Structure formats: structure tokens, C-alpha cells
Amino acid sequence: MAYKIKASDCTVCGACEAECPNEAISFKKGTYVIDASKCTECQGSFDAPQCAAVCPADCCVPA
Amino acid sequence: MNVISLDSILGVGELKSQPAPAASGCTTSSCGSSDGPSDMAPEVWEKVKNHPCYSEEAHHYYARMHVAVAPACNIQCNYCNRKYDCANESRPGVVSEKLTAEQAVRKVLAVAAEIPQLSVVGIAGPGDSLAAGAKQTIETFEQLSRLAPDIKLCLSTNGLALPDYVDRIKDLNIDHVTITINMVDPEVGQHIYPWIFYDHKRWTGFEASKILHERQMLGLEMLRDAGILAKINSVMIPGINDEHLMDVNREVKARGAFLHNIMPLISDAAHGTHFGLTGQRGPTAQELKALQDKCEGDMKLMRHCRQCRADAVGLLGEDRGEEFTAEKVMQMDIDIDGGGFTKRETYREHVEAERAQRHQSKAAAIAEVAHIAGEKPILIAVATKGGERINEHFGHAKEFQIYEVDSRGAKFVGHRRVDLYCEGGSGDEDGLETIIQAINDCVAVLVAKIGGCPSKSLEAAGIEPVDRFAFEYIEESALAYYAAYTERLGTGAVREKIGADAVIRQGAYTARRA
């Protein structure tokens, strides 16, 4: 139960990092990554995973 | 003590010494140029007179820079694709490197020390300056307002998050904000915006555009109430919002926007935008001008926009960004105490003096042509590298500035990008063809110098090449040309030019310094 970021499509804009309620997203080695142990797919917080909803490149997907 | 020569400070091409002020002084009611204080409230003029993007007059003298600290965006536009970057391409949303707030502040101080014309630092993306909590934008501005307080700050936004930040913007002493508003009717908006991210949800279709519209109007009204100047950017998309932009113009004017900038859609399949891929065309030069003319009433229309990159540096129409990459800036020895402040102050004083003289000399030139009132206006193209003078060789021009001239004055109406005609000294026939297409609606082209071959081709296309005003001021020369032209029209020496249109080159190329 976690999301991941497709690095090949990521434009490194950082929109996802700002929206993640769990602070599961961070910038590492030139791209953003999701810490699977912190990701809840936003269940209990929001109707939909925030990273996927805000990503302009549609690159946040279920792992 | 170090004495700075004015020439080195000016750096805007080969300027001649000042001509003697016109003897007649202000004889017309329109004292001052059409671009000067006469058509703006004094308090507004005071705020914008040194802002190259807000004042057409200032763009001849002052430079801006964009710091690309805001890559995130909260909406998707069909004309935008932020994945693409090409060093030779100049479009909003395009940058070579994204900066942290720390890097951005360092870059501003480095540029400010080097370019005394710098008057404004803006954040224009490459995404939305207020997306992702506006964190980087606010951090950058907080530091700059402390370290270089003489430089004005401004930002661009799509408006979705704007209502949440108006108070913060006010606190930071930002007195100019640009909002991109392409519609006031969600029916139209749904063809421009596939989705927005708002209140923790992705919204699509009509609903998305409705929310965006309401937030934009609210933000604009809040700016007005806070005493912050708002300029509106609109992208003209033929068949989608072209006619509708007149409604946009009316609505934003009613909410206190003071300047409207209608820009042509940039759409090339190679840019990978939705509009580029679906073959949506941009407007022609005449379509754009016709719409701008229709919207120009009590509200000023902006005509000198270059649709800059979100990391552009320097005067409008030139880009010195490559001299100030993050890597180069890190190696520079930077005076953290607002380096170059004295140089900037000296430069501003010089410009103030020059402007006063310019307003007088323009008024005198207008008085000279008062007797031909009622004649049709003409368009002329001008080759210039700044300082409001005709000081560029035809073959070296990377763009032509277009003026509409009649007995009321010479009004700047736009610029047309062209490819270099004269590369390495020899003429290139295809290049010439594209120049003629770009200025085909003009009666004449005013240049500092021009060769025999291009002269003949221009004449064949009905565009008169004119080099007798070399290094003179643009507006005065345009008026003198107009007086002579109408006289020749009267005697039948020339024929009236009708029905020509011009092609807008895709992307606003800005010259890089050699």
C-alpha cells in the first residue's frame, strides 16, 4: 500500500512534496522519491492520493 | 575613487550625445509621450515607471530578471509543457536550471552588481509562483527585500492560490502582480484547462474552470483592495478565446487591473504541448493587433511583451542568462551588501534626465505633424538595439519594432522576431523572405544601415527601406517620415498600401550577447 514516482517521467517540480500529508516524499539523487513505509496512499486524510492528484506529469502511481 | 563612465553604465548600444531640446517645448495637449505619465494616474506611474514589463517606456532603459525557483504548478494548461527546454527557445515555462532560494538570491546580487539597469526581480515560474505553498517564492523575496531593497519585486501567477497569499504579498512589499487570465466563462475555460488541483482534489472540465475563474476574480479584487497593482496576461487562442478576450478585458478592468497584455499563443508540435500536438494555430500579427486595438479603451494594452523565459536576465529582447548560471554565480565574488547600488542609482538619475528631454522632444515632433490630421495611420518597422534610437543594421536585426504612426504620434504596437538576415556578412535569401513576411504590413523599415540587395527586395515587396534617420530617435523620425510620406501620397509619388498581413514567428527569440 504505497505509491511510487516514475523517475523517467518526473520533471522534478516538487509539487508532490508540498502536498504529501505524511512527509513521505523527499528529493534524492536528482529526483523525488516516496518512502513506502510512510506512504498511506492518503487513506484517512484525503479522498485521493495527493501526489498523484497534483503531479503535472502524471508520474505518481501505485507501487 | 572609481569614476564610472555613463557609457559603460548605459550599455544600450551606440548612443549619440543628446540633441538640443526642441525650442517649441510643449505645445500640444498631450504633453509627454503616449507611453509616459499622461495616460496613467500619477501614483500608478510612480510605481511602474522603472518597470520594463509594466511601462513600455521603461523597457528601453531598464532590465528585469526572473529567478526560476517555482517549478511546481497547480493547474494544467493546454499551451504549456514544462518538460521541454532548449537553450535557443524563449517561452514562458522554459528554464535551463531550477534554483533554490539561496541560489536565486546569490544570482540576483551577482546580476545587480553587473547590470546597473536592473530594476525588477520577478518570479515567473517555470510553474506557478504560489504553488507548493509558495515556499521558495516567499523565502527568495524575504531575503531580497533585506539585501537589495532598491530592487522591486514582482511575481506571476495563474491566480488559483492567489487569494491565500495577498496578505503575504503585501507584507513583502511586492507592489506588482501579474495574473494570467484567459477566460471569464468556464465554458471557454474547459477548452484551455484540462484540470486544476484545488482543496486537495484534482478537478476537471467545467467545474475546474469555474473554480479557477472564481479564484482569479477574488484574487484580483483582493489585490485592488490591498493597493497592489495587477497586470493581466491573456493568451490569444484563435477559435477558442479570441473574441472572448474582449469580455475578459472588460471584467478585469472593472476589477481594477491597470494593464492588459494579450499575447499570441505559441504552439509548435515540437514543444509537445496539447495545442501544439492537436494543430491549434496561433494568431497572425494582424489578428493580434486587431484584438488589442479593440480592447484598448481607458485601459492600457501592453504591446512590448517578449514572452520571456522564466529565467531571463537583462533588457527585454536580450538574454544574458548564460552569463549567470548557478555554477558561474557560485564562483563569483559577490558583495552581499547590495553590490552596485551606487551604479544603479547613478544610472537611474541619468535616465530621469534623459526622459524629461525625450518627453519634450516627442511633443515638439507631434506639433510638427498636426497639420496632417485626418490622414490614415501607417505601420513602420524599426531596427533598434535600445535607447529609443534607430541604431541597428538591417542585417543584424533579430527583431523589428513596429510603430503605428499618424498625426497624434508614433505608437509602439509590437515587435516581430526575425531570423538573422546577415550571418557572417553575406546575405541569405531565405532569411530575407522571412523578414519580409514578418513586416509585410509595414510601409517602411527604418534602419541605421542597409545593403543594396535587400533594399531592392524590400522595395519590390512594397516596404521602403529608410536609412536617413540613422542613430536618431525613433518616434521623432517616424513622425518626420510620416509627414513626408503623406505629402508624397498627395502628389501620387507613392501608392497606399492595403491588405497586407504579417506572420508571427513562433517563440519569442531573445538575442544573446555575443
Coordinates of C-alpha atoms in Angstrom, one line a residue:
Chain A
M1 CA 0.0 0.0 0.0
A2 CA 2.2 2.7 -1.2
Y3 CA 2.7 5.0 -4.2
K4 CA 5.9 5.4 -6.2
I5 CA 7.3 8.1 -8.6
K6 CA 8.2 7.1 -12.1
A7 CA 11.6 8.8 -12.3
S8 CA 11.7 8.7 -16.1
D9 CA 8.6 11.0 -16.3
C10 CA 9.3 13.2 -13.3
T11 CA 10.0 16.8 -14.1
V12 CA 11.3 17.4 -10.5
C13 CA 8.9 20.2 -9.9
G14 CA 8.3 19.3 -6.3
A15 CA 4.5 19.8 -6.3
C16 CA 4.1 16.3 -4.7
E17 CA 6.4 17.0 -1.8
A18 CA 4.4 20.0 -0.7
E19 CA 1.1 18.2 -0.8
C20 CA 2.1 14.9 0.9
P21 CA 0.4 14.8 4.4
N22 CA 2.9 12.2 5.6
E23 CA 6.1 13.8 4.6
A24 CA 6.8 10.6 2.8
I25 CA 8.3 12.4 -0.3
S26 CA 11.8 13.8 -0.5
F27 CA 14.3 14.9 -3.0
K28 CA 17.1 12.3 -3.6
K29 CA 19.8 12.0 -6.3
G30 CA 18.1 14.3 -8.8
T31 CA 14.6 13.1 -8.4
Y32 CA 11.7 12.8 -5.9
V33 CA 11.1 9.5 -4.1
I34 CA 8.4 8.2 -1.9
D35 CA 9.2 6.4 1.3
A36 CA 7.0 3.4 1.1
S37 CA 7.0 2.9 4.9
K38 CA 5.4 6.4 5.4
C39 CA 3.0 6.4 2.4
T40 CA -0.6 5.7 3.3
E41 CA -2.0 6.5 -0.2
C42 CA -3.6 9.3 1.8
Q43 CA -6.2 7.0 3.2
G44 CA -7.8 8.6 6.2
S45 CA -6.5 12.0 5.1
F46 CA -7.9 12.7 1.7
D47 CA -10.2 11.2 -0.9
A48 CA -7.3 10.6 -3.3
P49 CA -3.5 10.3 -3.2
Q50 CA -2.4 13.9 -3.1
C51 CA 0.9 13.3 -5.1
A52 CA -1.0 11.8 -8.0
A53 CA -3.7 14.5 -8.0
V54 CA -1.2 17.3 -8.2
C55 CA 1.5 15.8 -10.4
P56 CA 1.6 17.7 -13.7
A57 CA 3.4 14.7 -15.4
D58 CA 1.0 12.0 -14.0
C59 CA 4.0 10.0 -12.8
C60 CA 2.9 9.1 -9.2
V61 CA 1.4 5.6 -9.5
P62 CA 0.7 2.6 -7.2
A63 CA 3.9 0.8 -6.5
Chain B
M1 CA 37.9 56.9 -6.4
N2 CA 36.3 54.9 -9.1
V3 CA 34.6 57.1 -11.7
I4 CA 32.0 55.2 -13.8
S5 CA 31.5 56.5 -17.3
L6 CA 27.9 56.9 -18.3
D7 CA 28.6 54.9 -21.5
S8 CA 29.6 51.9 -19.5
I9 CA 26.6 52.3 -17.3
L10 CA 24.2 52.8 -20.3
G11 CA 25.3 49.7 -22.2
V12 CA 22.4 50.0 -24.6
G13 CA 24.2 50.4 -27.9
E14 CA 25.8 53.3 -29.6
L15 CA 24.1 56.3 -28.2
K16 CA 24.9 59.8 -29.6
S17 CA 25.0 62.8 -27.5
Q18 CA 21.8 64.4 -26.6
P19 CA 20.1 66.5 -29.3
A20 CA 19.3 70.1 -28.2
P21 CA 15.9 70.3 -26.6
A22 CA 13.2 71.3 -29.1
A23 CA 12.6 75.1 -29.0
S24 CA 8.8 74.9 -29.0
G25 CA 8.5 72.8 -25.9
C26 CA 5.1 71.5 -25.0
T27 CA 2.7 72.9 -27.5
T28 CA 0.2 70.1 -27.6
S29 CA -2.3 69.0 -25.0
S30 CA -0.7 65.6 -24.9
C31 CA 2.5 66.8 -23.3
G32 CA 4.6 63.8 -22.6
S33 CA 4.7 60.7 -24.8
S34 CA 1.7 58.4 -25.3
D35 CA 3.6 55.9 -23.1
G36 CA 4.5 58.3 -20.4
P37 CA 2.7 59.7 -17.5
S38 CA -0.2 61.3 -19.4
D39 CA -2.3 58.2 -19.7
M40 CA -1.7 56.9 -16.2
A41 CA -2.7 58.1 -12.7
P42 CA 0.4 59.7 -11.2
E43 CA 0.5 57.2 -8.3
V44 CA 0.4 54.3 -10.8
W45 CA 3.1 55.9 -13.0
E46 CA 5.3 56.4 -9.9
K47 CA 5.1 52.6 -9.2
V48 CA 5.7 51.4 -12.8
K49 CA 7.9 54.0 -14.4
N50 CA 11.1 51.9 -14.0
H51 CA 9.4 48.5 -14.6
P52 CA 10.3 47.3 -18.0
C53 CA 7.3 44.9 -18.2
Y54 CA 4.8 47.4 -16.9
S55 CA 5.9 50.5 -18.8
E56 CA 6.6 50.5 -22.5
E57 CA 8.9 53.5 -22.0
A58 CA 10.9 51.8 -19.2
H59 CA 11.6 48.8 -21.3
H60 CA 14.0 50.9 -23.4
Y61 CA 16.1 51.7 -20.3
Y62 CA 15.5 49.1 -17.5
A63 CA 16.3 45.4 -17.2
R64 CA 14.5 42.6 -15.3
M65 CA 15.4 39.2 -14.2
H66 CA 13.4 36.1 -13.5
V67 CA 14.6 33.7 -10.9
A68 CA 13.3 30.2 -11.6
V69 CA 12.6 29.0 -8.0
A70 CA 9.0 27.8 -8.6
P71 CA 8.8 24.7 -10.7
A72 CA 5.6 23.3 -9.3
C73 CA 2.2 24.1 -10.7
N74 CA -1.3 23.6 -9.5
I75 CA -3.1 23.7 -12.9
Q76 CA -2.5 22.2 -16.3
C77 CA -2.8 24.5 -19.4
N78 CA -3.1 23.2 -22.9
Y79 CA -0.5 25.6 -24.1
C80 CA 2.2 24.6 -21.6
N81 CA 4.7 21.8 -21.4
R82 CA 7.3 22.3 -18.8
K83 CA 9.3 19.2 -19.7
Y84 CA 10.9 20.8 -22.7
D85 CA 13.9 23.0 -22.6
C86 CA 16.0 24.3 -25.4
A87 CA 18.7 27.0 -24.9
N88 CA 17.6 28.8 -28.1
E89 CA 13.9 28.7 -27.2
S90 CA 12.4 31.6 -25.3
R91 CA 9.0 30.9 -23.9
P92 CA 7.3 31.2 -20.6
G93 CA 7.7 28.0 -18.7
V94 CA 11.1 27.3 -20.1
V95 CA 14.2 27.3 -18.0
S96 CA 17.7 25.9 -18.1
E97 CA 18.1 25.3 -14.4
K98 CA 15.8 25.5 -11.4
L99 CA 17.2 27.3 -8.4
T100 CA 16.9 27.1 -4.7
A101 CA 16.0 30.3 -2.8
E102 CA 19.7 30.6 -1.7
Q103 CA 21.0 30.3 -5.3
A104 CA 18.4 32.7 -6.5
V105 CA 19.4 35.4 -4.0
R106 CA 23.0 35.0 -4.9
K107 CA 22.2 35.2 -8.6
V108 CA 20.2 38.4 -8.1
L109 CA 23.1 40.0 -6.2
A110 CA 25.6 39.0 -8.9
V111 CA 23.4 40.4 -11.7
A112 CA 22.6 43.6 -9.8
A113 CA 26.3 44.3 -9.4
E114 CA 26.9 43.7 -13.1
I115 CA 23.9 45.3 -14.7
P116 CA 23.0 48.7 -13.4
Q117 CA 19.8 48.8 -15.5
L118 CA 18.3 46.1 -13.2
S119 CA 15.2 47.5 -11.6
V120 CA 13.0 44.4 -11.1
V121 CA 13.3 40.8 -9.9
G122 CA 10.3 38.6 -10.7
I123 CA 9.3 35.1 -10.1
A124 CA 7.5 33.7 -13.1
G125 CA 7.7 30.0 -12.6
P126 CA 8.6 27.9 -14.5
G127 CA 5.5 26.6 -12.8
D128 CA 3.3 28.8 -10.6
S129 CA 5.0 31.1 -8.1
L130 CA 2.3 30.4 -5.5
A131 CA 2.0 26.7 -5.9
A132 CA 3.5 24.2 -3.4
G133 CA 2.9 26.6 -0.6
A134 CA 4.7 29.4 -2.3
K135 CA 7.6 28.4 0.0
Q136 CA 10.6 29.1 -2.4
T137 CA 9.0 32.3 -3.7
I138 CA 8.4 33.8 -0.2
E139 CA 11.9 32.7 1.0
T140 CA 13.6 34.4 -2.0
F141 CA 11.7 37.6 -1.7
E142 CA 12.2 37.8 2.1
Q143 CA 16.0 37.7 1.6
L144 CA 16.0 40.1 -1.3
S145 CA 13.9 42.7 0.3
R146 CA 16.6 42.8 3.0
L147 CA 19.7 42.6 0.8
A148 CA 18.7 44.7 -2.2
P149 CA 15.9 46.9 -1.1
D150 CA 16.1 49.3 -4.1
I151 CA 15.1 46.5 -6.5
K152 CA 11.4 46.0 -6.9
L153 CA 9.9 42.6 -6.6
C154 CA 7.0 41.1 -8.6
L155 CA 5.5 37.7 -9.3
S156 CA 3.3 36.0 -11.9
T157 CA 0.6 33.5 -11.0
N158 CA -2.4 31.7 -12.5
G159 CA -4.4 33.1 -9.6
L160 CA -5.7 29.8 -8.2
A161 CA -3.8 30.1 -5.0
L162 CA -3.6 33.9 -5.0
P163 CA -6.4 34.7 -2.5
D164 CA -4.5 32.8 0.1
Y165 CA -1.3 34.9 -0.4
V166 CA -2.4 38.5 -0.9
D167 CA -1.6 39.4 2.7
R168 CA 1.8 37.9 2.5
I169 CA 2.4 39.7 -0.8
K170 CA 1.5 42.9 0.8
D171 CA 3.9 42.3 3.8
L172 CA 6.7 41.6 1.4
N173 CA 6.3 45.0 -0.3
I174 CA 5.5 43.4 -3.6
D175 CA 3.6 46.1 -5.5
H176 CA 3.1 44.4 -8.8
V177 CA 1.5 41.1 -9.6
T178 CA 0.7 39.5 -12.9
I179 CA -2.3 37.1 -13.2
T180 CA -2.8 35.0 -16.3
I181 CA -6.5 35.1 -17.1
N182 CA -7.6 33.5 -20.4
M183 CA -11.4 33.4 -19.7
V184 CA -14.2 34.7 -17.6
D185 CA -16.5 31.9 -18.7
P186 CA -15.9 28.3 -17.6
E187 CA -17.4 27.1 -20.9
V188 CA -14.5 28.7 -22.7
G189 CA -12.1 27.7 -19.9
Q190 CA -12.7 24.0 -20.2
H191 CA -11.0 24.0 -23.7
I192 CA -7.9 25.6 -22.2
Y193 CA -7.5 23.9 -18.8
P194 CA -7.8 20.1 -18.6
W195 CA -7.5 20.1 -14.8
I196 CA -6.7 22.1 -11.6
F197 CA -5.6 20.9 -8.2
Y198 CA -7.6 22.7 -5.5
D199 CA -8.7 21.9 -2.0
H200 CA -6.8 18.6 -2.1
K201 CA -8.6 17.4 -5.2
R202 CA -8.0 17.2 -8.9
W203 CA -10.9 18.9 -10.7
T204 CA -11.6 18.6 -14.4
G205 CA -13.8 20.0 -17.1
F206 CA -16.3 22.8 -16.4
E207 CA -16.1 22.6 -12.7
A208 CA -12.3 23.1 -12.7
S209 CA -12.6 26.2 -14.9
K210 CA -15.4 27.6 -12.7
I211 CA -13.2 27.3 -9.5
L212 CA -10.2 28.8 -11.3
H213 CA -12.3 31.7 -12.6
E214 CA -13.8 32.5 -9.2
R215 CA -10.4 32.4 -7.5
Q216 CA -8.9 34.6 -10.2
M217 CA -11.6 37.2 -9.8
L218 CA -11.4 37.1 -6.0
G219 CA -7.6 37.4 -6.1
L220 CA -7.8 40.3 -8.4
E221 CA -10.3 42.1 -6.2
M222 CA -8.2 41.5 -3.1
L223 CA -5.1 42.9 -4.8
R224 CA -7.0 46.0 -5.7
D225 CA -8.2 46.4 -2.1
A226 CA -4.7 45.9 -0.9
G227 CA -3.3 48.6 -3.3
I228 CA -1.2 46.2 -5.2
L229 CA -1.0 46.8 -9.0
A230 CA -2.3 44.0 -11.1
K231 CA -1.4 43.3 -14.7
I232 CA -3.4 40.7 -16.6
N233 CA -1.8 38.3 -19.1
S234 CA -4.0 36.6 -21.7
V235 CA -3.0 34.1 -24.3
M236 CA -4.9 34.6 -27.6
I237 CA -6.1 31.2 -28.9
P238 CA -7.9 31.6 -32.3
G239 CA -11.2 29.9 -32.3
I240 CA -11.2 29.3 -28.5
N241 CA -10.9 32.6 -26.7
D242 CA -10.0 35.2 -29.3
E243 CA -13.4 37.1 -29.3
H244 CA -13.9 36.2 -25.7
L245 CA -10.9 38.2 -24.6
M246 CA -12.9 41.4 -25.0
D247 CA -15.1 40.1 -22.2
V248 CA -12.0 39.3 -20.2
N249 CA -10.8 42.8 -20.8
R250 CA -14.0 44.3 -19.6
E251 CA -14.2 42.1 -16.5
V252 CA -10.6 42.6 -15.3
K253 CA -10.8 46.4 -16.0
A254 CA -13.9 46.5 -13.8
R255 CA -12.0 44.9 -11.0
G256 CA -9.1 47.4 -11.1
A257 CA -6.5 45.7 -13.3
F258 CA -4.4 48.6 -14.8
L259 CA -2.7 46.9 -17.7
H260 CA -3.8 44.1 -20.1
N261 CA -1.2 42.1 -22.0
I262 CA -2.7 40.0 -24.8
M263 CA -0.1 37.6 -26.1
P264 CA -0.2 35.3 -29.1
L265 CA -0.4 31.5 -28.5
I266 CA 2.9 29.8 -29.0
S267 CA 2.2 26.4 -30.4
D268 CA 4.6 24.2 -32.3
A269 CA 4.3 20.4 -32.3
A270 CA 7.9 20.2 -31.3
H271 CA 7.1 21.8 -27.9
G272 CA 4.9 18.9 -27.1
T273 CA 2.0 21.0 -25.7
H274 CA -1.6 19.8 -26.2
F275 CA -2.3 22.7 -28.5
G276 CA 1.0 22.0 -30.4
L277 CA 0.1 18.4 -30.9
T278 CA -3.5 19.0 -31.9
G279 CA -2.5 21.6 -34.5
Q280 CA -4.1 24.6 -32.8
R281 CA -2.7 27.6 -34.6
G282 CA -1.6 30.9 -33.1
P283 CA -2.9 34.3 -34.3
T284 CA -1.4 36.3 -37.2
A285 CA 0.2 39.6 -36.4
Q286 CA -2.9 41.5 -37.8
E287 CA -5.3 39.3 -35.8
L288 CA -3.4 40.0 -32.6
K289 CA -3.2 43.8 -33.3
A290 CA -6.9 44.0 -34.2
L291 CA -7.9 42.4 -30.9
Q292 CA -5.5 44.6 -29.0
D293 CA -6.9 47.7 -30.7
K294 CA -10.5 46.6 -29.9
C295 CA -9.6 46.2 -26.2
E296 CA -7.7 49.5 -25.9
G297 CA -10.1 52.0 -24.3
D298 CA -9.4 53.6 -21.0
M299 CA -7.2 50.7 -20.2
K300 CA -3.6 50.4 -21.3
L301 CA -2.8 47.5 -23.5
M302 CA 0.7 46.1 -23.2
R303 CA 2.4 45.6 -26.6
H304 CA 6.0 45.1 -25.9
C305 CA 5.9 41.7 -24.2
R306 CA 8.6 39.3 -25.4
Q307 CA 7.1 36.2 -23.7
C308 CA 10.4 35.7 -21.9
R309 CA 11.8 32.5 -20.5
A310 CA 11.1 32.0 -16.8
D311 CA 14.9 32.6 -16.2
A312 CA 15.5 35.5 -18.5
V313 CA 18.1 38.2 -17.4
G314 CA 18.7 41.6 -18.9
L315 CA 16.9 44.1 -21.0
L316 CA 13.7 42.8 -22.7
G317 CA 14.8 41.5 -26.1
E318 CA 18.2 40.3 -24.9
D319 CA 19.1 37.4 -22.6
R320 CA 22.2 37.3 -20.5
G321 CA 21.1 34.3 -18.5
E322 CA 24.0 32.2 -19.7
E323 CA 26.5 34.6 -18.0
F324 CA 24.8 33.9 -14.7
T325 CA 24.3 30.2 -14.4
A326 CA 24.2 28.8 -10.8
E327 CA 27.7 27.4 -11.4
K328 CA 29.2 30.7 -12.5
V329 CA 27.4 32.6 -9.8
M330 CA 28.8 30.3 -7.1
Q331 CA 32.3 31.2 -8.3
M332 CA 31.7 34.9 -8.4
D333 CA 32.9 37.1 -5.6
I334 CA 29.7 38.8 -4.5
D335 CA 29.3 41.9 -2.4
I336 CA 26.4 40.8 -0.2
D337 CA 25.6 44.4 0.7
G338 CA 23.5 45.1 -2.4
G339 CA 26.6 45.3 -4.6
G340 CA 26.5 48.0 -7.3
F341 CA 23.9 50.1 -5.5
T342 CA 25.7 53.4 -6.4
K343 CA 26.0 52.4 -10.0
R344 CA 22.2 51.7 -10.2
E345 CA 21.4 55.0 -8.5
T346 CA 23.6 56.9 -11.0
Y347 CA 22.0 55.2 -13.9
R348 CA 18.5 56.0 -12.7
E349 CA 19.3 59.6 -12.3
H350 CA 20.7 59.7 -15.8
V351 CA 17.6 58.1 -17.2
E352 CA 15.3 60.5 -15.4
A353 CA 17.1 63.4 -17.1
E354 CA 17.0 61.8 -20.5
R355 CA 13.3 61.0 -20.2
A356 CA 12.4 64.6 -19.4
Q357 CA 14.1 65.7 -22.5
R358 CA 12.5 62.9 -24.5
H359 CA 9.0 63.9 -23.5
Q360 CA 9.7 67.4 -24.7
S361 CA 11.2 66.4 -28.0
K362 CA 8.4 64.0 -28.8
A363 CA 5.8 66.6 -28.1
A364 CA 7.5 69.0 -30.4
A365 CA 7.6 66.4 -33.2
I366 CA 3.9 65.8 -32.7
A367 CA 3.2 69.5 -33.1
E368 CA 5.1 69.4 -36.4
V369 CA 2.7 67.0 -37.9
A370 CA -0.5 68.4 -36.5
H371 CA -1.4 69.9 -39.9
I372 CA -1.9 66.5 -41.5
A373 CA -4.6 65.3 -39.0
G374 CA -7.2 63.0 -40.6
E375 CA -4.8 61.0 -42.8
K376 CA -4.8 57.3 -42.3
P377 CA -2.2 55.8 -39.9
I378 CA 0.7 53.7 -41.3
L379 CA 2.8 50.9 -39.8
I380 CA 6.6 51.2 -39.9
A381 CA 9.2 48.7 -38.8
V382 CA 12.3 49.9 -36.9
A383 CA 15.7 48.2 -36.4
T384 CA 16.9 49.2 -32.9
K385 CA 19.1 47.9 -30.2
G386 CA 17.8 50.1 -27.5
G387 CA 17.9 53.7 -26.2
E388 CA 14.8 54.6 -28.3
R389 CA 17.0 55.1 -31.3
I390 CA 17.3 53.7 -34.8
N391 CA 20.7 52.2 -34.2
E392 CA 20.7 48.7 -35.7
H393 CA 21.9 47.5 -39.1
F394 CA 19.0 45.8 -41.1
G395 CA 21.1 42.7 -41.5
H396 CA 21.9 42.4 -37.8
A397 CA 18.3 42.9 -36.5
K398 CA 16.9 39.9 -34.6
E399 CA 13.6 41.6 -34.3
F400 CA 11.8 44.7 -35.7
Q401 CA 9.8 47.1 -33.5
I402 CA 6.5 48.1 -35.1
Y403 CA 5.1 51.6 -34.7
E404 CA 1.7 52.9 -35.8
V405 CA 2.1 56.4 -36.9
D406 CA -0.3 59.2 -37.5
S407 CA -0.6 62.9 -36.7
R408 CA -1.3 62.1 -33.0
G409 CA 2.1 60.4 -32.6
A410 CA 4.1 57.3 -33.2
K411 CA 2.7 54.5 -31.0
F412 CA 4.6 51.3 -30.3
V413 CA 2.3 48.4 -31.3
G414 CA 4.6 45.4 -31.2
H415 CA 7.8 43.6 -32.1
R416 CA 8.4 41.0 -34.7
R417 CA 11.0 38.4 -34.3
V418 CA 13.0 37.5 -37.4
D419 CA 16.0 35.2 -38.2
L420 CA 19.3 36.9 -38.8
Y421 CA 19.4 38.1 -42.4
C422 CA 23.1 38.9 -42.3
E423 CA 25.1 36.0 -40.9
G424 CA 28.8 36.5 -41.4
G425 CA 28.3 39.4 -43.7
S426 CA 26.7 37.8 -46.7
G427 CA 23.0 38.0 -47.4
D428 CA 20.8 34.9 -47.1
E429 CA 17.8 35.0 -49.5
D430 CA 15.6 32.7 -47.4
G431 CA 16.2 34.8 -44.3
L432 CA 15.2 37.9 -46.3
E433 CA 11.9 36.2 -47.3
T434 CA 11.0 35.6 -43.6
I435 CA 11.8 39.2 -42.7
I436 CA 9.5 40.4 -45.4
Q437 CA 6.8 38.1 -44.1
A438 CA 7.3 39.4 -40.6
I439 CA 7.0 43.1 -41.5
N440 CA 4.8 42.8 -44.6
D441 CA 2.1 45.1 -43.2
C442 CA 4.6 47.9 -42.9
V443 CA 5.1 50.8 -45.3
A444 CA 8.7 51.4 -44.4
V445 CA 11.6 50.0 -42.4
L446 CA 13.8 52.4 -40.6
V447 CA 17.4 51.2 -40.2
A448 CA 20.8 52.5 -39.3
K449 CA 22.2 50.9 -42.4
I450 CA 21.2 48.5 -45.2
G451 CA 22.8 46.9 -48.2
G452 CA 21.7 47.3 -51.9
C453 CA 20.3 43.8 -52.4
P454 CA 17.9 43.6 -49.5
S455 CA 16.8 47.2 -50.4
K456 CA 15.7 46.1 -53.8
S457 CA 13.8 43.1 -52.5
L458 CA 12.1 45.2 -49.8
E459 CA 11.1 47.8 -52.4
A460 CA 9.6 45.0 -54.6
A461 CA 7.5 43.9 -51.6
G462 CA 6.3 47.5 -51.1
I463 CA 8.3 48.2 -48.0
E464 CA 10.5 51.3 -48.3
P465 CA 14.0 50.9 -46.7
V466 CA 15.0 54.2 -45.0
D467 CA 18.4 54.9 -43.6
R468 CA 18.3 58.7 -43.5
F469 CA 17.3 58.7 -39.8
A470 CA 20.3 56.6 -38.7
F471 CA 21.0 56.9 -35.0
E472 CA 18.1 59.4 -34.5
Y473 CA 15.3 58.9 -32.0
I474 CA 12.6 56.5 -33.2
E475 CA 9.4 58.4 -32.6
E476 CA 10.6 61.8 -33.9
S477 CA 12.0 60.1 -37.0
A478 CA 8.8 58.1 -37.6
L479 CA 6.8 61.3 -37.5
A480 CA 9.1 63.1 -39.9
Y481 CA 8.8 60.1 -42.2
Y482 CA 5.0 60.2 -41.9
A483 CA 4.9 63.8 -42.8
A484 CA 7.0 63.2 -46.0
Y485 CA 5.0 60.1 -46.8
T486 CA 1.6 61.7 -46.7
E487 CA 2.9 64.5 -48.9
R488 CA 4.2 62.0 -51.4
L489 CA 0.8 60.2 -51.2
G490 CA -0.9 63.6 -52.0
T491 CA 1.3 64.1 -55.1
G492 CA 0.9 60.5 -56.2
A493 CA 4.6 59.7 -55.8
V494 CA 3.7 56.7 -53.6
R495 CA 0.6 54.5 -53.5
E496 CA -1.3 53.5 -50.4
K497 CA -0.5 50.0 -49.1
I498 CA -3.6 47.8 -48.4
G499 CA -4.5 44.4 -47.2
A500 CA -1.1 43.0 -46.2
D501 CA -0.8 40.7 -43.2
A502 CA 2.3 39.5 -41.3
V503 CA 3.4 36.2 -39.8
I504 CA 4.3 35.9 -36.1
R505 CA 7.4 33.8 -35.7
Q506 CA 6.9 31.1 -33.1
G507 CA 8.5 31.7 -29.8
A508 CA 10.0 35.0 -28.7
Y509 CA 13.6 34.7 -29.6
T510 CA 15.7 37.0 -27.5
A511 CA 19.2 37.8 -28.6
R512 CA 22.1 36.5 -26.6
R513 CA 25.0 38.8 -26.2
A514 CA 28.0 37.8 -28.4

